[in-house]
CSV table of N, CA and C in Angstrom, one decimal:
chain,number,residue,atom,x,y,z
A,1,UNK,N,0.7,-1.1,0.0
A,1,UNK,CA,0.1,0.7,-0.4
A,1,UNK,C,0.8,1.4,0.3
A,2,UNK,N,0.4,2.0,-1.1
A,2,UNK,CA,1.4,3.3,-0.5
A,2,UNK,C,0.9,4.8,0.0
A,3,UNK,N,1.9,6.1,0.3
A,3,UNK,CA,2.0,6.9,0.8
A,3,UNK,C,0.7,7.6,0.1
A,4,UNK,N,-0.3,8.3,0.7
A,4,UNK,CA,-0.6,9.1,0.3
A,4,UNK,C,0.4,10.5,-0.2
A,5,UNK,N,0.3,11.0,-1.7
A,5,UNK,CA,1.2,12.0,-1.9
A,5,UNK,C,0.9,13.4,-0.9
A,6,UNK,N,2.5,13.6,-0.9
A,6,UNK,CA,1.9,14.4,1.3
A,6,UNK,C,3.0,15.9,-0.1
A,7,UNK,N,2.3,17.5,-0.3
A,7,UNK,CA,3.0,18.0,-0.6
A,7,UNK,C,3.2,19.0,0.6
A,8,UNK,N,4.4,19.8,0.8
A,8,UNK,CA,5.1,20.5,2.0
A,8,UNK,C,4.9,22.6,0.6
A,9,UNK,N,4.3,23.9,1.3
A,9,UNK,CA,4.9,24.7,1.1
A,9,UNK,C,5.8,25.1,1.6
A,10,UNK,N,6.8,25.5,0.7
A,10,UNK,CA,7.7,26.2,1.9
A,10,UNK,C,7.9,28.3,0.9
A,11,UNK,N,7.8,29.0,1.9
A,11,UNK,CA,7.6,30.2,1.6
A,11,UNK,C,7.8,31.3,2.5
A,12,UNK,N,9.9,30.5,2.9
A,12,UNK,CA,10.5,32.1,4.2
A,12,UNK,C,10.1,33.4,3.2
A,13,UNK,N,9.9,33.6,4.5
A,13,UNK,CA,10.5,35.4,4.1
A,13,UNK,C,11.7,36.0,5.0
A,14,UNK,N,13.0,36.2,3.9
A,14,UNK,CA,14.4,36.5,4.1
A,14,UNK,C,14.4,38.0,4.2
A,15,UNK,N,14.8,39.0,4.4
A,15,UNK,CA,15.2,40.3,4.6
A,15,UNK,C,15.7,40.1,3.1
A,16,UNK,N,15.9,41.1,2.1
A,16,UNK,CA,17.0,41.5,0.8
A,16,UNK,C,16.6,40.9,0.0
A,17,UNK,N,15.9,39.1,0.4
A,17,UNK,CA,16.2,38.1,-0.4
A,17,UNK,C,14.6,37.8,-1.1
A,18,UNK,N,15.1,37.7,-2.4
A,18,UNK,CA,13.1,37.6,-3.0
A,18,UNK,C,13.5,35.2,-2.8
A,19,UNK,N,12.5,35.3,-2.7
A,19,UNK,CA,12.1,34.4,-2.8
A,19,UNK,C,10.9,33.3,-3.7
A,20,UNK,N,10.7,32.5,-4.3
A,20,UNK,CA,9.7,31.9,-4.9
A,20,UNK,C,9.2,30.8,-4.3
A,21,UNK,N,8.4,30.5,-4.5
A,21,UNK,CA,7.7,28.9,-3.1
A,21,UNK,C,8.1,27.7,-4.2
A,22,UNK,N,8.2,26.7,-3.8
A,22,UNK,CA,9.0,25.9,-3.9
A,22,UNK,C,8.0,24.6,-3.3
A,23,UNK,N,7.4,23.9,-4.1
A,23,UNK,CA,6.9,22.6,-3.9
A,23,UNK,C,7.4,22.2,-3.8
A,24,UNK,N,7.1,21.0,-2.4
A,24,UNK,CA,8.6,19.6,-2.5
A,24,UNK,C,6.5,18.4,-2.5
A,25,UNK,N,6.9,16.9,-3.5
A,25,UNK,CA,6.3,16.6,-2.7
A,25,UNK,C,6.4,14.5,-2.9
A,26,UNK,N,6.5,14.6,-1.3
A,26,UNK,CA,7.1,13.3,-0.9
A,26,UNK,C,6.0,12.3,-0.7
A,27,UNK,N,6.4,10.7,-2.0
A,27,UNK,CA,5.3,9.6,-1.0
A,27,UNK,C,5.3,9.1,0.7
A,28,UNK,N,5.6,9.9,1.3
A,28,UNK,CA,5.5,9.5,2.4
A,28,UNK,C,5.1,10.7,3.4
A,29,UNK,N,4.3,10.9,3.8
A,29,UNK,CA,4.2,11.4,4.4
A,29,UNK,C,4.7,12.1,6.1
A,30,UNK,N,4.8,11.1,6.1
A,30,UNK,CA,6.0,11.5,7.4
A,30,UNK,C,7.3,11.5,7.6
A,31,UNK,N,7.9,11.6,6.4
A,31,UNK,CA,9.3,12.2,5.6
A,31,UNK,C,9.1,13.8,5.1
A,32,UNK,N,7.9,14.0,4.7
A,32,UNK,CA,7.2,15.5,4.7
A,32,UNK,C,7.5,16.6,5.6
A,33,UNK,N,7.2,15.5,6.4
A,33,UNK,CA,6.6,16.3,7.7
A,33,UNK,C,8.0,16.4,8.3
A,34,UNK,N,8.4,15.5,8.2
A,34,UNK,CA,10.3,15.5,9.7
A,34,UNK,C,11.5,16.6,8.0
A,35,UNK,N,10.8,16.5,6.9
A,35,UNK,CA,11.9,18.0,6.2
A,35,UNK,C,11.2,19.4,6.3
A,36,UNK,N,10.0,19.4,6.8
A,36,UNK,CA,9.0,20.6,7.2
A,36,UNK,C,10.1,21.0,8.6
A,37,UNK,N,10.1,20.3,9.3
A,37,UNK,CA,10.8,20.5,10.4
A,37,UNK,C,12.8,20.7,10.7
A,38,UNK,N,13.0,19.8,9.3
A,38,UNK,CA,14.7,20.2,9.1
A,38,UNK,C,14.2,21.6,8.6
A,39,UNK,N,13.6,21.6,7.2
A,39,UNK,CA,13.9,23.4,6.8
A,39,UNK,C,13.4,24.4,8.2
A,40,UNK,N,12.7,24.0,9.2
A,40,UNK,CA,12.9,25.6,10.3
A,40,UNK,C,13.9,25.0,10.8
A,41,UNK,N,14.5,24.0,11.3
A,41,UNK,CA,15.3,24.7,12.4
A,41,UNK,C,16.5,24.9,10.6
A,42,UNK,N,16.8,24.7,10.1
A,42,UNK,CA,17.9,25.0,9.4
A,42,UNK,C,17.8,27.0,8.7
A,43,UNK,N,16.1,27.3,8.8
A,43,UNK,CA,16.3,28.7,9.0
A,43,UNK,C,16.4,29.2,10.2
A,44,UNK,N,16.1,28.7,11.2
A,44,UNK,CA,16.6,28.9,12.8
A,44,UNK,C,18.0,29.4,12.7
A,45,UNK,N,18.8,28.3,13.0
A,45,UNK,CA,20.2,28.1,12.6
A,45,UNK,C,20.9,29.4,11.9
A,46,UNK,N,20.2,29.8,10.0
A,46,UNK,CA,21.1,30.4,9.8
A,46,UNK,C,20.9,31.6,10.0
A,47,UNK,N,19.7,32.0,10.9
A,47,UNK,CA,19.1,32.9,11.1
A,47,UNK,C,19.8,33.1,13.1
A,48,UNK,N,20.5,32.9,13.2
A,48,UNK,CA,21.0,31.9,15.1
A,48,UNK,C,20.4,32.4,15.9
A,49,UNK,N,19.2,31.7,16.4
A,49,UNK,CA,18.1,31.9,17.6
A,49,UNK,C,17.9,30.3,17.4
A,50,UNK,N,18.7,30.4,18.2
A,50,UNK,CA,19.1,28.7,19.1
A,50,UNK,C,17.9,28.0,19.7
A,51,UNK,N,16.7,29.2,20.6
A,51,UNK,CA,15.5,28.8,21.3
A,51,UNK,C,14.6,28.7,19.8
A,52,UNK,N,14.4,28.7,18.5
A,52,UNK,CA,13.4,28.6,17.6
A,52,UNK,C,13.9,27.4,17.4
A,53,UNK,N,15.3,27.0,16.5
A,53,UNK,CA,15.9,25.8,16.8
A,53,UNK,C,15.6,24.6,17.5
A,54,UNK,N,15.4,25.0,18.6
A,54,UNK,CA,15.2,24.0,20.2
A,54,UNK,C,13.8,23.5,19.8
A,55,UNK,N,13.0,24.9,19.3
A,55,UNK,CA,11.2,23.9,18.9
A,55,UNK,C,11.3,23.2,18.4
A,56,UNK,N,12.0,23.9,17.1
A,56,UNK,CA,11.8,23.2,16.1
A,56,UNK,C,12.6,21.3,16.3
A,57,UNK,N,13.1,20.7,16.7
A,57,UNK,CA,13.5,20.2,16.6
A,57,UNK,C,12.7,18.9,17.5
A,58,UNK,N,12.2,19.5,18.8
A,58,UNK,CA,11.2,19.2,19.0
A,58,UNK,C,10.1,18.2,18.2
A,59,UNK,N,9.7,19.3,17.1
A,59,UNK,CA,9.0,18.6,17.3
A,59,UNK,C,9.2,17.9,15.7
A,60,UNK,N,10.6,18.0,15.2
A,60,UNK,CA,11.3,17.5,14.3
A,60,UNK,C,11.1,15.7,14.6
A,61,UNK,N,11.3,15.4,15.7
A,61,UNK,CA,11.3,14.6,17.4
A,61,UNK,C,10.2,14.1,16.7
A,62,UNK,N,9.3,14.3,17.0
A,62,UNK,CA,8.0,13.7,16.9
A,62,UNK,C,7.5,13.3,15.6
A,63,UNK,N,8.2,14.5,14.5
A,63,UNK,CA,8.3,13.8,12.6
A,63,UNK,C,8.5,12.2,12.9
A,64,UNK,N,9.9,12.1,14.0
A,64,UNK,CA,11.0,10.9,13.4
A,64,UNK,C,11.0,9.4,13.8
A,65,UNK,N,9.8,10.3,15.2
A,65,UNK,CA,9.4,8.6,15.5
A,65,UNK,C,9.1,8.4,14.8
A,66,UNK,N,8.3,8.8,13.3
A,66,UNK,CA,6.5,7.5,13.6
A,66,UNK,C,7.3,7.1,11.9
A,67,UNK,N,8.7,7.6,12.0
A,67,UNK,CA,9.9,6.8,10.6
A,67,UNK,C,10.2,5.6,11.2
A,68,UNK,N,10.3,4.5,9.9
A,68,UNK,CA,10.9,3.8,10.1
A,68,UNK,C,13.1,3.9,10.3
A,69,UNK,N,13.6,3.4,11.0
A,69,UNK,CA,14.9,3.1,10.7
A,69,UNK,C,15.7,5.4,10.9
A,70,UNK,N,14.8,6.1,11.6
A,70,UNK,CA,15.2,6.8,12.0
A,70,UNK,C,16.0,7.4,13.0
A,71,UNK,N,16.3,6.8,14.2
A,71,UNK,CA,17.1,6.5,15.5
A,71,UNK,C,18.0,6.6,15.1
A,72,UNK,N,18.9,7.0,14.3
A,72,UNK,CA,20.2,8.1,14.4
A,72,UNK,C,20.3,10.0,13.9
A,73,UNK,N,18.9,9.7,13.4
A,73,UNK,CA,18.5,10.8,13.2
A,73,UNK,C,17.7,11.6,14.5
A,74,UNK,N,17.1,10.9,15.1
A,74,UNK,CA,16.8,11.7,16.3
A,74,UNK,C,17.5,11.7,17.7
A,75,UNK,N,18.4,11.0,17.3
A,75,UNK,CA,19.2,11.1,18.3
A,75,UNK,C,20.3,12.5,17.9
A,76,UNK,N,20.1,12.6,16.4
A,76,UNK,CA,20.7,14.0,16.1
A,76,UNK,C,20.2,15.1,16.4
A,77,UNK,N,18.9,15.3,16.4
A,77,UNK,CA,17.8,16.2,16.6
A,77,UNK,C,17.3,16.7,18.3
A,78,UNK,N,17.8,15.2,19.1
A,78,UNK,CA,17.6,15.4,21.0
A,78,UNK,C,18.4,16.2,20.9
A,79,UNK,N,19.7,16.2,20.6
A,79,UNK,CA,21.0,17.3,20.8
A,79,UNK,C,20.3,18.5,20.5
A,80,UNK,N,19.5,18.7,19.2
A,80,UNK,CA,19.6,20.3,18.7
A,80,UNK,C,18.2,20.0,20.6
A,81,UNK,N,17.7,19.3,20.6
A,81,UNK,CA,16.1,20.4,20.8
A,81,UNK,C,16.9,20.5,22.7
A,82,UNK,N,17.8,19.9,23.3
A,82,UNK,CA,18.4,19.9,24.5
A,82,UNK,C,19.3,21.0,24.8
A,83,UNK,N,20.4,21.5,24.2
A,83,UNK,CA,20.6,22.6,24.0
A,83,UNK,C,20.1,24.3,23.3
A,84,UNK,N,20.5,25.0,24.2
A,84,UNK,CA,20.2,26.1,23.6
A,84,UNK,C,21.4,26.7,23.6
A,85,UNK,N,22.6,26.3,23.2
A,85,UNK,CA,23.9,27.2,22.2
A,85,UNK,C,24.1,26.2,20.6
A,86,UNK,N,24.1,27.5,20.6
A,86,UNK,CA,24.0,27.7,19.0
A,86,UNK,C,25.6,26.6,18.5
A,87,UNK,N,26.3,26.5,18.9
A,87,UNK,CA,27.5,26.0,18.6
A,87,UNK,C,27.6,24.3,18.2
A,88,UNK,N,26.6,24.4,19.8
A,88,UNK,CA,26.5,22.6,20.0
A,88,UNK,C,25.2,22.2,19.3
A,89,UNK,N,24.1,22.6,18.7
A,89,UNK,CA,23.3,22.6,18.0
A,89,UNK,C,23.7,22.7,16.3
A,90,UNK,N,24.4,23.8,16.6
A,90,UNK,CA,25.3,23.1,14.8
A,90,UNK,C,25.9,22.1,15.3
A,91,UNK,N,26.6,21.8,15.7
A,91,UNK,CA,27.5,20.1,15.5
A,91,UNK,C,26.2,19.9,15.3
A,92,UNK,N,25.2,19.7,16.2
A,92,UNK,CA,24.6,17.8,15.7
A,92,UNK,C,24.0,18.4,14.4
A,93,UNK,N,23.4,19.8,13.8
A,93,UNK,CA,22.7,19.6,12.4
A,93,UNK,C,23.3,18.9,12.2
A,94,UNK,N,25.1,18.8,12.1
A,94,UNK,CA,25.7,18.6,11.3
A,94,UNK,C,25.1,16.7,10.4
A,95,UNK,N,25.4,16.1,11.9
A,95,UNK,CA,24.9,14.5,12.0
A,95,UNK,C,23.4,14.7,11.7
A,96,UNK,N,22.3,15.7,12.2
A,96,UNK,CA,20.9,15.7,11.1
A,96,UNK,C,21.4,15.4,9.5
A,97,UNK,N,21.7,15.9,9.4
A,97,UNK,CA,21.8,16.7,7.6
A,97,UNK,C,22.2,15.1,7.0
A,98,UNK,N,23.5,14.5,7.2
A,98,UNK,CA,24.0,13.7,6.3
A,98,UNK,C,22.6,12.7,7.6
A,99,UNK,N,21.9,12.1,8.4
A,99,UNK,CA,20.6,11.3,8.5
A,99,UNK,C,19.5,11.5,7.3
A,100,UNK,N,19.1,13.2,7.8
A,100,UNK,CA,17.7,13.2,7.0
A,100,UNK,C,17.9,13.1,5.3
A,101,UNK,N,19.3,13.3,5.0
A,101,UNK,CA,19.5,12.9,2.8
A,101,UNK,C,19.5,11.7,2.6
A,102,UNK,N,19.1,10.3,4.1
A,102,UNK,CA,19.8,9.1,3.9
A,102,UNK,C,17.5,8.8,4.1
A,103,UNK,N,17.3,9.1,5.0
A,103,UNK,CA,15.7,9.4,5.6
A,103,UNK,C,14.3,9.2,3.8
A,104,UNK,N,15.0,10.3,3.3
A,104,UNK,CA,14.7,11.2,1.7
A,104,UNK,C,14.6,11.1,0.6
A,105,UNK,N,16.1,10.6,0.1
A,105,UNK,CA,16.6,9.9,-1.0
A,105,UNK,C,15.2,8.6,-1.5
A,106,UNK,N,15.3,8.2,-2.3
A,106,UNK,CA,13.0,7.8,-2.8
A,106,UNK,C,12.3,8.3,-2.9
A,107,UNK,N,12.0,9.2,-2.3
A,107,UNK,CA,10.5,9.3,-1.4
A,107,UNK,C,10.8,10.6,-2.1
A,108,UNK,N,11.4,11.9,-2.5
A,108,UNK,CA,11.2,12.5,-3.4
A,108,UNK,C,10.1,12.4,-4.4
A,109,UNK,N,8.8,12.2,-4.7
A,109,UNK,CA,7.8,12.6,-6.1
A,109,UNK,C,7.4,14.3,-6.9
A,110,UNK,N,8.0,15.2,-6.7
A,110,UNK,CA,8.7,16.2,-7.3
A,110,UNK,C,9.4,17.3,-6.6
A,111,UNK,N,9.2,18.1,-7.2
A,111,UNK,CA,10.4,19.3,-6.6
A,111,UNK,C,11.2,18.9,-6.7
A,112,UNK,N,12.9,19.6,-5.9
A,112,UNK,CA,14.2,18.9,-6.1
A,112,UNK,C,14.5,19.4,-3.8
A,113,UNK,N,16.2,19.1,-3.6
A,113,UNK,CA,16.7,19.8,-2.5
A,113,UNK,C,17.7,19.4,-3.2
A,114,UNK,N,18.9,20.8,-2.6
A,114,UNK,CA,19.6,21.5,-2.2
A,114,UNK,C,21.1,20.3,-1.3
A,115,UNK,N,21.8,19.7,-1.9
A,115,UNK,CA,22.4,19.7,-1.3
A,115,UNK,C,23.7,20.6,-0.3
A,116,UNK,N,23.9,21.1,0.7
A,116,UNK,CA,25.2,22.6,0.2
A,116,UNK,C,26.2,22.2,1.0
A,117,UNK,N,27.3,22.7,0.8
A,117,UNK,CA,28.5,22.0,1.4
A,117,UNK,C,29.1,23.5,2.0
A,118,UNK,N,29.2,23.5,3.3
A,118,UNK,CA,30.6,23.9,3.3
A,118,UNK,C,31.7,23.7,3.6
A,119,UNK,N,32.8,24.5,3.6
A,119,UNK,CA,34.1,23.3,3.6
A,119,UNK,C,35.0,23.7,5.3
A,120,UNK,N,34.9,25.5,5.9
A,120,UNK,CA,35.1,26.0,7.0
A,120,UNK,C,34.2,25.5,8.0
A,121,UNK,N,33.0,24.7,8.0
A,121,UNK,CA,32.3,25.0,8.9
A,121,UNK,C,33.0,23.4,9.6
A,122,UNK,N,32.8,23.7,11.0
A,122,UNK,CA,33.6,22.3,12.4
A,122,UNK,C,34.6,21.6,11.7
A,123,UNK,N,35.6,22.6,11.5
A,123,UNK,CA,36.9,21.9,11.2
A,123,UNK,C,37.1,20.7,10.7
A,124,UNK,N,36.1,21.0,9.3
A,124,UNK,CA,37.3,19.9,8.5
A,124,UNK,C,35.5,19.9,7.1
A,125,UNK,N,34.7,21.4,7.5
A,125,UNK,CA,33.7,20.2,6.4
A,125,UNK,C,31.6,20.2,6.7
A,126,UNK,N,30.9,20.8,6.0
A,126,UNK,CA,29.4,20.8,6.8
A,126,UNK,C,28.8,20.4,5.9
A,127,UNK,N,27.8,19.5,5.7
A,127,UNK,CA,26.6,20.0,5.2
A,127,UNK,C,25.5,19.6,5.1
A,128,UNK,N,25.2,20.7,4.2
A,128,UNK,CA,22.9,20.5,4.7
A,128,UNK,C,22.3,20.9,3.6
A,129,UNK,N,20.7,20.2,4.1
A,129,UNK,CA,20.2,20.5,2.7
A,129,UNK,C,18.7,21.6,2.8
A,130,UNK,N,18.9,21.4,1.6
A,130,UNK,CA,18.0,22.9,1.8
A,130,UNK,C,16.7,22.6,0.1
A,131,UNK,N,15.4,24.1,0.7
A,131,UNK,CA,14.5,23.5,-0.4
A,131,UNK,C,14.7,24.4,-1.7
A,132,UNK,N,16.3,25.3,-1.1
A,132,UNK,CA,16.7,26.8,-2.7
A,132,UNK,C,17.8,26.8,-2.6
A,133,UNK,N,18.2,26.9,-3.6
A,133,UNK,CA,19.6,27.3,-4.6
A,133,UNK,C,20.4,28.1,-3.6
A,134,UNK,N,19.6,28.9,-3.5
A,134,UNK,CA,20.9,29.9,-2.9
A,134,UNK,C,21.1,29.2,-1.5
A,135,UNK,N,22.7,29.7,-1.2
A,135,UNK,CA,23.2,29.6,-0.2
A,135,UNK,C,23.1,29.9,1.0
A,136,UNK,N,22.0,29.3,1.8
A,136,UNK,CA,22.4,30.7,3.3
A,136,UNK,C,22.7,29.0,4.2
A,137,UNK,N,23.7,30.2,4.9
A,137,UNK,CA,24.5,29.0,6.2
A,137,UNK,C,24.3,28.5,7.7
A,138,UNK,N,23.7,27.8,7.6
A,138,UNK,CA,23.3,27.6,8.9
A,138,UNK,C,24.9,27.5,9.9
A,139,UNK,N,25.6,26.8,9.6
A,139,UNK,CA,26.7,27.3,10.4
A,139,UNK,C,27.3,28.1,10.7
A,140,UNK,N,26.8,28.7,10.4
A,140,UNK,CA,28.0,30.5,10.8
A,140,UNK,C,27.1,31.5,10.3
A,141,UNK,N,26.3,31.4,10.2
A,141,UNK,CA,24.5,33.1,10.1
A,141,UNK,C,24.7,33.9,9.4
A,142,UNK,N,24.8,35.3,9.6
A,142,UNK,CA,24.8,36.7,9.5
A,142,UNK,C,26.8,36.0,9.2
A,143,UNK,N,27.5,36.1,9.8
A,143,UNK,CA,28.8,36.0,10.1
A,143,UNK,C,29.6,35.4,8.5
A,144,UNK,N,29.0,34.6,8.3
A,144,UNK,CA,29.2,33.6,6.9
A,144,UNK,C,27.8,33.6,6.0
A,145,UNK,N,27.2,34.7,5.6
A,145,UNK,CA,25.9,33.9,5.0
A,145,UNK,C,25.8,33.1,3.5
A,146,UNK,N,26.3,33.2,2.9
A,146,UNK,CA,27.3,32.6,2.0
A,146,UNK,C,28.6,32.0,1.4
A,147,UNK,N,28.9,31.5,2.8
A,147,UNK,CA,29.5,30.5,2.5
A,147,UNK,C,29.1,28.7,2.1
A,148,UNK,N,29.5,28.3,0.9
A,148,UNK,CA,29.1,26.9,0.6
A,148,UNK,C,29.0,26.8,-0.8
A,149,UNK,N,28.6,25.7,-1.2
A,149,UNK,CA,28.5,25.8,-2.4
A,149,UNK,C,27.3,24.2,-2.7
A,150,UNK,N,26.2,25.0,-4.0
A,150,UNK,CA,25.2,23.5,-4.5
A,150,UNK,C,26.4,22.2,-4.6
A,151,UNK,N,26.3,20.8,-4.0
A,151,UNK,CA,27.3,20.1,-4.0
A,151,UNK,C,26.3,18.7,-5.0
A,152,UNK,N,24.9,18.9,-5.3
A,152,UNK,CA,23.9,18.1,-5.3
A,152,UNK,C,22.9,18.6,-5.4
A,153,UNK,N,22.5,17.5,-6.8
A,153,UNK,CA,20.9,18.1,-6.3
A,153,UNK,C,20.1,17.0,-6.5
A,154,UNK,N,18.9,16.6,-4.9
A,154,UNK,CA,18.9,15.4,-5.0
A,154,UNK,C,16.6,15.4,-5.6
A,155,UNK,N,16.9,14.7,-6.3
A,155,UNK,CA,14.8,14.8,-6.8
A,155,UNK,C,14.6,13.3,-6.5
C-alpha cells in the first residue's frame, strides 16, 4: 500500500532576498513532515536563533518517531532540542543533515532538494539540505551567510 502524496509549501520571508514558493512532494507523509521541521531548524540556525531551533527540533523528534530507521536522525535532533547553545546545535545539525538525506532519498516525487557544503564549517566542512538553490549557511549565520556551494541536487 503506497502512502498518500504529501505536499509541502515552503515560503520563508528573508529580508533582502527574493524567494519564490517551492513545492516539494513526498511519497511518505511522515518524511514530508520531518523535512518541513528540518527546514525550520535550518532556517533558525541561519538566523542564529537557538530558542526556535530547539522548538523545531522538538517537533522534528515527533515526526521522526513515526519513521522506521530514523533512530540516528532522532538522536541528532534530540541534541538540538536539549541545547540552547548554537555551537552544540550546529554540530548536531551536521549529523542530522547526513541522516535526513538518507531518509529523503527515494521519497521525493516532485521538486528538488539541494545538498550544500561549507568547507569551513566544523573544522573540516559540513553539509546541509535546502529547498532553495541560494546558499544560506546554517553553520555561520550572518557571519558567513553565503559561504558554501551546492554539491548535489536530490530529486
